[in-house]
XYZ file of C-alpha atoms in Angstrom:
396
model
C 78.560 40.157 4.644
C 80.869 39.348 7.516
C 82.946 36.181 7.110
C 81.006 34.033 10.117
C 77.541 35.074 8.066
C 78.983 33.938 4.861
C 80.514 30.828 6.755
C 77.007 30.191 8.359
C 75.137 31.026 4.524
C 77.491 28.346 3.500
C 76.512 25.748 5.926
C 72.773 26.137 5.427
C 73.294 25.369 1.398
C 75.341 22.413 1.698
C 72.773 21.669 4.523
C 70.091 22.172 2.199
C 71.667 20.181 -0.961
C 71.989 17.079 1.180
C 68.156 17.232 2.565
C 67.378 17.570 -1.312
C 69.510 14.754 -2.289
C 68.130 12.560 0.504
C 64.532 13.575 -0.474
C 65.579 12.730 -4.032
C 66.642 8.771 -3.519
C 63.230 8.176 -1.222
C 61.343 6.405 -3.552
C 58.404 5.903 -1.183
C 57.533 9.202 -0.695
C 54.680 10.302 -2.731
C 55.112 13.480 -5.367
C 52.896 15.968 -3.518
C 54.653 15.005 -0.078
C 58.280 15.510 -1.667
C 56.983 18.922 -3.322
C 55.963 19.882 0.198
C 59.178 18.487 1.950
C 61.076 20.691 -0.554
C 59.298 24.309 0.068
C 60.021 23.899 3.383
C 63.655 23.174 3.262
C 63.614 27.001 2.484
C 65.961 29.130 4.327
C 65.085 30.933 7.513
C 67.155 34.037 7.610
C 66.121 37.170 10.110
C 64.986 40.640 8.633
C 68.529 41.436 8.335
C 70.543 39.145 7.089
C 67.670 39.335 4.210
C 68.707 42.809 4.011
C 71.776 42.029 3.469
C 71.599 38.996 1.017
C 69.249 41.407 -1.363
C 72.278 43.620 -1.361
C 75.144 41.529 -1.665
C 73.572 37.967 -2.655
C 70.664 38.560 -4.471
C 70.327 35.430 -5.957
C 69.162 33.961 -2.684
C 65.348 35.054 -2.949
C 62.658 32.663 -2.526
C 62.145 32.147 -6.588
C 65.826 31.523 -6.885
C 65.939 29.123 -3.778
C 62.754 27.162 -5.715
C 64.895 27.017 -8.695
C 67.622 25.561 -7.250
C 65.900 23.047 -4.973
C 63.746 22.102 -8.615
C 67.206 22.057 -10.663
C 69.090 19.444 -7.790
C 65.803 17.222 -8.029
C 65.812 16.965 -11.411
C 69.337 15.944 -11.266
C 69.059 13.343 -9.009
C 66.189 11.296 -10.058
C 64.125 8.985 -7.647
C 65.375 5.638 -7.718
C 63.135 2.767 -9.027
C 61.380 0.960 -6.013
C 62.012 -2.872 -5.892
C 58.328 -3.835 -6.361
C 56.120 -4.686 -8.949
C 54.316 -1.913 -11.572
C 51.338 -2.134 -13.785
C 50.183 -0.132 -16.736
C 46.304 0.446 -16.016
C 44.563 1.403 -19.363
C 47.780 1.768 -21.527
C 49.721 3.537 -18.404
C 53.357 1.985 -18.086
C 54.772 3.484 -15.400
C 57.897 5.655 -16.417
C 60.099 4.808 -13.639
C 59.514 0.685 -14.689
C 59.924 1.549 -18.261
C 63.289 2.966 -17.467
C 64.742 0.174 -15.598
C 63.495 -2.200 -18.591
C 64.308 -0.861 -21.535
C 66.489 2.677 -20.585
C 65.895 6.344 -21.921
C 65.691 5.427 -25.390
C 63.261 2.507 -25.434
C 59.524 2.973 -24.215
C 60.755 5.893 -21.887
C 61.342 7.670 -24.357
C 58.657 6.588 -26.335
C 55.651 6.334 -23.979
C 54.657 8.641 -21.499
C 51.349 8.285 -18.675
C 49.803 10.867 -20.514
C 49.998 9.962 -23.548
C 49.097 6.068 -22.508
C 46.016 6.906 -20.212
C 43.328 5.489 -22.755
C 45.655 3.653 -24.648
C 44.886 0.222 -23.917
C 41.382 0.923 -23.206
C 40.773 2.843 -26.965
C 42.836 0.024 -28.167
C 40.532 -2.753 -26.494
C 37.441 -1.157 -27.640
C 39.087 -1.371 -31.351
C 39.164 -5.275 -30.697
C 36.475 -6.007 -28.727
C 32.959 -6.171 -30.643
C 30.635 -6.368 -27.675
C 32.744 -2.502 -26.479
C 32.116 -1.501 -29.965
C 28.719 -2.311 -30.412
C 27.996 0.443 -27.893
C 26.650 -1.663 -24.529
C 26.348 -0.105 -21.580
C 29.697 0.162 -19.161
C 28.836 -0.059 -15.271
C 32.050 0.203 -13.111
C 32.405 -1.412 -9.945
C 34.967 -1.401 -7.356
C 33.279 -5.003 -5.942
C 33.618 -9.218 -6.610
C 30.195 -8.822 -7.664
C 27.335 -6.142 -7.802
C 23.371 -6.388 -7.390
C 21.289 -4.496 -9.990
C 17.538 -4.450 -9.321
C 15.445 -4.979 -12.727
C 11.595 -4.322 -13.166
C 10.486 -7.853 -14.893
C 6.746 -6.521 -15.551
C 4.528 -2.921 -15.224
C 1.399 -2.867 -13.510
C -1.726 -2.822 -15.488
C -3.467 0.180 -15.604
C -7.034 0.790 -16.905
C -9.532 3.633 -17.705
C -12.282 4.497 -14.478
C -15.280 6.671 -13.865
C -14.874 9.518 -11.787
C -14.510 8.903 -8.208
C -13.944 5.749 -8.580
C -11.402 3.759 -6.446
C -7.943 3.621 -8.171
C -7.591 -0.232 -8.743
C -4.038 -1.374 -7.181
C -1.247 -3.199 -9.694
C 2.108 -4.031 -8.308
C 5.085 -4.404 -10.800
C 7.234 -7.060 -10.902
C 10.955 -6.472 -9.831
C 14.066 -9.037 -9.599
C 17.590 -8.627 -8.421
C 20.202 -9.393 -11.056
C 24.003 -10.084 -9.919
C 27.080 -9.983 -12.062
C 30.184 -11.066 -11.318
C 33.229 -10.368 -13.002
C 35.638 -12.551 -14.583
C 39.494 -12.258 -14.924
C 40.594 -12.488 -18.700
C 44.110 -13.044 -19.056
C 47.117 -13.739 -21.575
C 50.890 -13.800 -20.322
C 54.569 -14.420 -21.606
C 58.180 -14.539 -20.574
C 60.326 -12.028 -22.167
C 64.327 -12.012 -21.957
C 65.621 -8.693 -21.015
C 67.787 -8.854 -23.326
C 64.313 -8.494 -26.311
C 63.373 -5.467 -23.694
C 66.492 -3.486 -24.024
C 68.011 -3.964 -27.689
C 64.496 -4.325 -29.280
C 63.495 -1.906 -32.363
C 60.687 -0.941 -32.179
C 60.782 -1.434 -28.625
C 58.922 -4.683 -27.531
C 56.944 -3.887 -25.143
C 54.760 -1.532 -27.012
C 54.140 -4.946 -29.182
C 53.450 -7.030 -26.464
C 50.968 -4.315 -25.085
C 48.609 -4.570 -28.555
C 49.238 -8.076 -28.516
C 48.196 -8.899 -25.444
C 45.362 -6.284 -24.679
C 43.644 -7.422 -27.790
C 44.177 -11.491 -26.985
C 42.394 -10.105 -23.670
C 39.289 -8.129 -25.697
C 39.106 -11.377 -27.732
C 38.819 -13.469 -25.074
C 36.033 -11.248 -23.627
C 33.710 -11.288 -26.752
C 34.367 -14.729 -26.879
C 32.703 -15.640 -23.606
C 30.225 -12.698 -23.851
C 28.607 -13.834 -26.772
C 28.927 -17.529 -27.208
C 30.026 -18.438 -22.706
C 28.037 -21.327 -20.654
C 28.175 -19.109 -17.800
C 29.932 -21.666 -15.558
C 33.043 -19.924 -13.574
C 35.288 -18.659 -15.152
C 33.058 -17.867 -17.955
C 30.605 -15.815 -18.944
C 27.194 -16.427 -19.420
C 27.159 -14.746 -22.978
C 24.010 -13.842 -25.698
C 23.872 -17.669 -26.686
C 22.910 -19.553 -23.389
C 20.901 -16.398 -21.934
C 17.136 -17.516 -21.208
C 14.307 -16.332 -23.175
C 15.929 -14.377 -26.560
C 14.503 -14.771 -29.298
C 15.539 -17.463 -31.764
C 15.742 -18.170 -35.630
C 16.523 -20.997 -37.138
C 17.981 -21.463 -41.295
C 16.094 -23.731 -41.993
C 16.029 -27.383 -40.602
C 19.857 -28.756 -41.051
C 21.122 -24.816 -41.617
C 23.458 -23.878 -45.100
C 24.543 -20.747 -46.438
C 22.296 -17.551 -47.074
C 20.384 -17.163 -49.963
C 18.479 -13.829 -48.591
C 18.515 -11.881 -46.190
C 15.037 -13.374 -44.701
C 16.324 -14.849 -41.607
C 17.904 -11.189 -40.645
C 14.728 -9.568 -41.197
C 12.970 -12.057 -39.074
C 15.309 -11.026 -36.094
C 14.723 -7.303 -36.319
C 11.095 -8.339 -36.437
C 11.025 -10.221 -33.150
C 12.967 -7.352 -31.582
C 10.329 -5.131 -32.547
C 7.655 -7.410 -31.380
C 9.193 -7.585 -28.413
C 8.920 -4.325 -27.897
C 12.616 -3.427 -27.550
C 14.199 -0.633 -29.565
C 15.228 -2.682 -33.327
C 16.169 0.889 -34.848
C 18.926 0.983 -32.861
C 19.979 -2.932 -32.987
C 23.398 -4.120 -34.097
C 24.243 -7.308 -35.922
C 27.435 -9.591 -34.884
C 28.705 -12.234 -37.494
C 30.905 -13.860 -38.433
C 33.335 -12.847 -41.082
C 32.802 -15.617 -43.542
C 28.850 -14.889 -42.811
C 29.360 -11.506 -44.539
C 31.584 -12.556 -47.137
C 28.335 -14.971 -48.096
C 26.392 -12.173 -47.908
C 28.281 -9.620 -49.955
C 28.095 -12.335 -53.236
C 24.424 -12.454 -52.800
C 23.005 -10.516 -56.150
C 20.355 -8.792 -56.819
C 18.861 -10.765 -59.422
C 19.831 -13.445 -61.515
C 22.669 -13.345 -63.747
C 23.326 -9.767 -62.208
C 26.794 -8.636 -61.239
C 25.231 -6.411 -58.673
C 25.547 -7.077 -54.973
C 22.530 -6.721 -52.928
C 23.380 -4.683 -50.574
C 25.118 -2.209 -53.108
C 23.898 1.064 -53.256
C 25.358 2.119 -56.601
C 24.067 1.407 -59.448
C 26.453 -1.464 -59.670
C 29.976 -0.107 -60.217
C 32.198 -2.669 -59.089
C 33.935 0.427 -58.110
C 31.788 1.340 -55.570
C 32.102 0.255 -51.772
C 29.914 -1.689 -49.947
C 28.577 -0.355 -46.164
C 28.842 -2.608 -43.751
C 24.804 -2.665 -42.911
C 21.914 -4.751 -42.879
C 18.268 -3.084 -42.934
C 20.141 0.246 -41.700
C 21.779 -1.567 -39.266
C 25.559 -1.744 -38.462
C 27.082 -4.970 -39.017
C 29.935 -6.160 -36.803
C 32.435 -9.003 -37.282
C 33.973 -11.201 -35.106
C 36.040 -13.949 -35.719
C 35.621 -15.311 -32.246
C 32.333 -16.741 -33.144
C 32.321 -20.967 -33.134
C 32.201 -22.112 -36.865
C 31.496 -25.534 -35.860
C 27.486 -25.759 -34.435
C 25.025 -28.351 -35.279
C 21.852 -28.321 -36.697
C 19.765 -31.111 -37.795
C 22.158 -32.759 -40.140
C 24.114 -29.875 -40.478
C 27.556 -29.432 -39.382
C 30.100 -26.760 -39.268
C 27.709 -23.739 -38.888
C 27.818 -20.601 -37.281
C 25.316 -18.069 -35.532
C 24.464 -14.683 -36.225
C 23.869 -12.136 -33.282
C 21.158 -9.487 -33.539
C 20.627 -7.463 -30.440
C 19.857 -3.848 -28.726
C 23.087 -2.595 -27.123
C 21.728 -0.140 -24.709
C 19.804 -2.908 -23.287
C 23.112 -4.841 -22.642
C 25.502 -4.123 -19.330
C 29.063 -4.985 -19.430
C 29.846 -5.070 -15.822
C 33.598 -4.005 -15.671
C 35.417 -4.571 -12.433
C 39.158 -3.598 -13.668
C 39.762 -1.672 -17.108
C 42.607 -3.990 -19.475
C 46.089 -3.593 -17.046
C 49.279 -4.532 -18.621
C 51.182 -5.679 -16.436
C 55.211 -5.390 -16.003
C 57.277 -7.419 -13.494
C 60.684 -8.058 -13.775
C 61.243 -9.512 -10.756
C 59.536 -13.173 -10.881
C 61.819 -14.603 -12.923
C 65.275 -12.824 -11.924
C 66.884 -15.459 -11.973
C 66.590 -16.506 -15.920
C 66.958 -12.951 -16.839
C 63.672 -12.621 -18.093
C 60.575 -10.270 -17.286
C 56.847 -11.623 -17.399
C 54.402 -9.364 -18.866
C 50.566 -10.060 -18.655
C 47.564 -8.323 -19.811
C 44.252 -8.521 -17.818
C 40.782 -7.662 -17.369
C 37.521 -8.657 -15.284
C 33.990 -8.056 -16.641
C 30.942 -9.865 -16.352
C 27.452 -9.061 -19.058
C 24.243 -8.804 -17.860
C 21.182 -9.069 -20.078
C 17.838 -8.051 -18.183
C 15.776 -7.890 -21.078
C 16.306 -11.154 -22.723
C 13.693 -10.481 -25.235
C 16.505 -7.427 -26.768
C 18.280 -10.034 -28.165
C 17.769 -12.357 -31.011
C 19.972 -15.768 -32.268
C 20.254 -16.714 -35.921
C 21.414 -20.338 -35.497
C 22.404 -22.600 -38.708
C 24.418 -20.428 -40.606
C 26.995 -22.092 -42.743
């Protein structure tokens, strides 16, 4: 290689290094855009001076050009854009995570793939109206309009050739809109960076399940007046059971078959119905004996071993428990009571506009040194077929 070709070789590297670096600290540009940027930066050489290189430079070929351009990128990082980043579903970005907490705190701990369904497997964990198994619908709208058959025609049996007689079903639109669910805090950077185990992994279960709490809350027990939800309790025409006239604690388990009765009456699917109560409910329950003097709990299947565990089922029905559930209803002369939630989950719709985001910003409050992290959510519940769902009221 002549000295001007090595002199010009030279050139085009340090030429090439300094595109690389520049690519490199440009935050803004997307992955796939920087990939492309960087196969093009590629030497263009003429049939000759290839020649030559393969002879006396071989490490110049394409793969070795790739490598290099690779091994300078990783080396020179892209810089951490001044704006604000979320964690959607358990996702903190890695380039936040760094500035936060540094290699060895949630960078190195976290990654986006391993955090994808994170905070959404986490949520579901929490929230007993997820658990239960209702349907999800996902919309990218404030609101979204669901048509819903109220009624079938009627048909009937006729003589041949007779005229079909004409029945029109009954249809109405339904319209959910989702609410925002949210829980924050202020957190010295300080917490963020010297923290073992690293805080914001904490504050992420913390906060995600304050946010799934929240949710059941207003899904089963809301008013429905903005910002709530109109949840199980206040929905028109379920069906209702009452324990007795001022309510008390359980003595059977009468008032749950009742519910699955009505359910069935109703014509909705009680096989596949869930029960929501609260804990205390089922700690009643689980003292309840099968006869008198007995040691035996009734819903035991042993033959009575203490030793034995107790399913959490009524009837063949899962039982769920949530301690979001008001302890302090009226009935009659009753006070301090509690319902119990019977109900068909796949004729339930959790509208969900955006999945649980955590949320990391640490430039709001800059100026106390601190970093706000929230956790959020919006969802909505629809109930078309109010007649799916049942209300044990007056439980002590």
């Amino acid at each position: 290689m002549t000295i001007r070709a090595a002199s010009e070789l030279a050139n085009k590297r340090a030429a090439l290094v300094e595109n690389l670096i520049t690519l490199a600290d440009n935050p803004a540009l997307p992955v796939e855009s920087r990939n492309a940027a960087i196969d093009a930066l590629a030497p263009e050489v003429a049939p000759a001076e290839v020649e030559q290189r393969a002879e006396v430079a071989p490490v110049e070929t394409r793969a070795a050009v790739e490598a290099e351009q690779r091994s300078v990128i990783a080396a020179n990082p892209v810089g951490v854009p001044g704006t604000r980043t979320e964690m959607r579903a358990g996702d903190l970005l890695a380039a936040e995570v760094r500035a936060l907490t540094g290699a060895s705190g949630m960078g190195a701990v976290f990654t986006p793939a391993e955090n994808a369904a994170f905070a959404i497997d986490f949520l579901r964990k929490r929230s007993v109206i997820f658990r239960s198994g209702v349907n999800v619908i996902r919309t990218t709208g404030d609101s979204i309009v669901i048509p819903h058959m109220t009624s079938d025609g009627t048909a009937g049996a006729i003589a041949e050739s007779a005229s079909i007689p004409l029945s029109d079903p009954n249809a109405e639109a339904l319209t959910a809109t989702p609410r925002k669910f949210a829980q924050g805090t202020a957190v010295p950077n300080e917490v963020l960076a010297d923290s073992k185990p690293a805080a914001l992994e904490q504050l992420s279960k913390s906060l995600i399940a304050s946010v799934g709490l929240a949710y059941d809350l207003s899904a089963l027990e809301g008013n429905g007046t903005a910002p709530n939800v109109r949840g199980l309790k206040n929905v028109s025409g379920i069906g209702s059971v009452t324990n007795g006239t001022n309510g008390g604690a359980l003595t059977n388990l009468d008032v749950i078959a009742d519910a699955l009765g009505m359910l069935a009456e109703a014509n909705a699917d009680d096989e596949s119905a869930v029960i929501v109560m609260a804990p205390r409910t089922w700690r009643a329950i689980m003292k309840l004996k099968e006869a008198t003097g007995s040691n035996k709990s009734l819903i035991q299947n042993s033959a009575g071993s203490a030793a034995n565990g107790v399913t959490r089922a009524l009837f063949g029905r899962p039982v769920f428990l949530s301690g979001n559930l008001s302890l302090t209803e009226t009935l009659g002369t009753g006070t301090n009571l509690s319902s119990v939630y019977v109900y068909v989950p796949s004729e339930l719709y959790a509208v969900v506009r955006e999945d649980a985001v955590f949320d990391v910003n640490p430039y709001i409050y800059g100026d106390k040194d601190q970093t706000l992290v929230t956790a959020k959510m919006r969802a909505d519940l629809l109930v078309p077929n109010p007649g799916a769902v049942v209300r044990i009221s007056g439980v002590a």
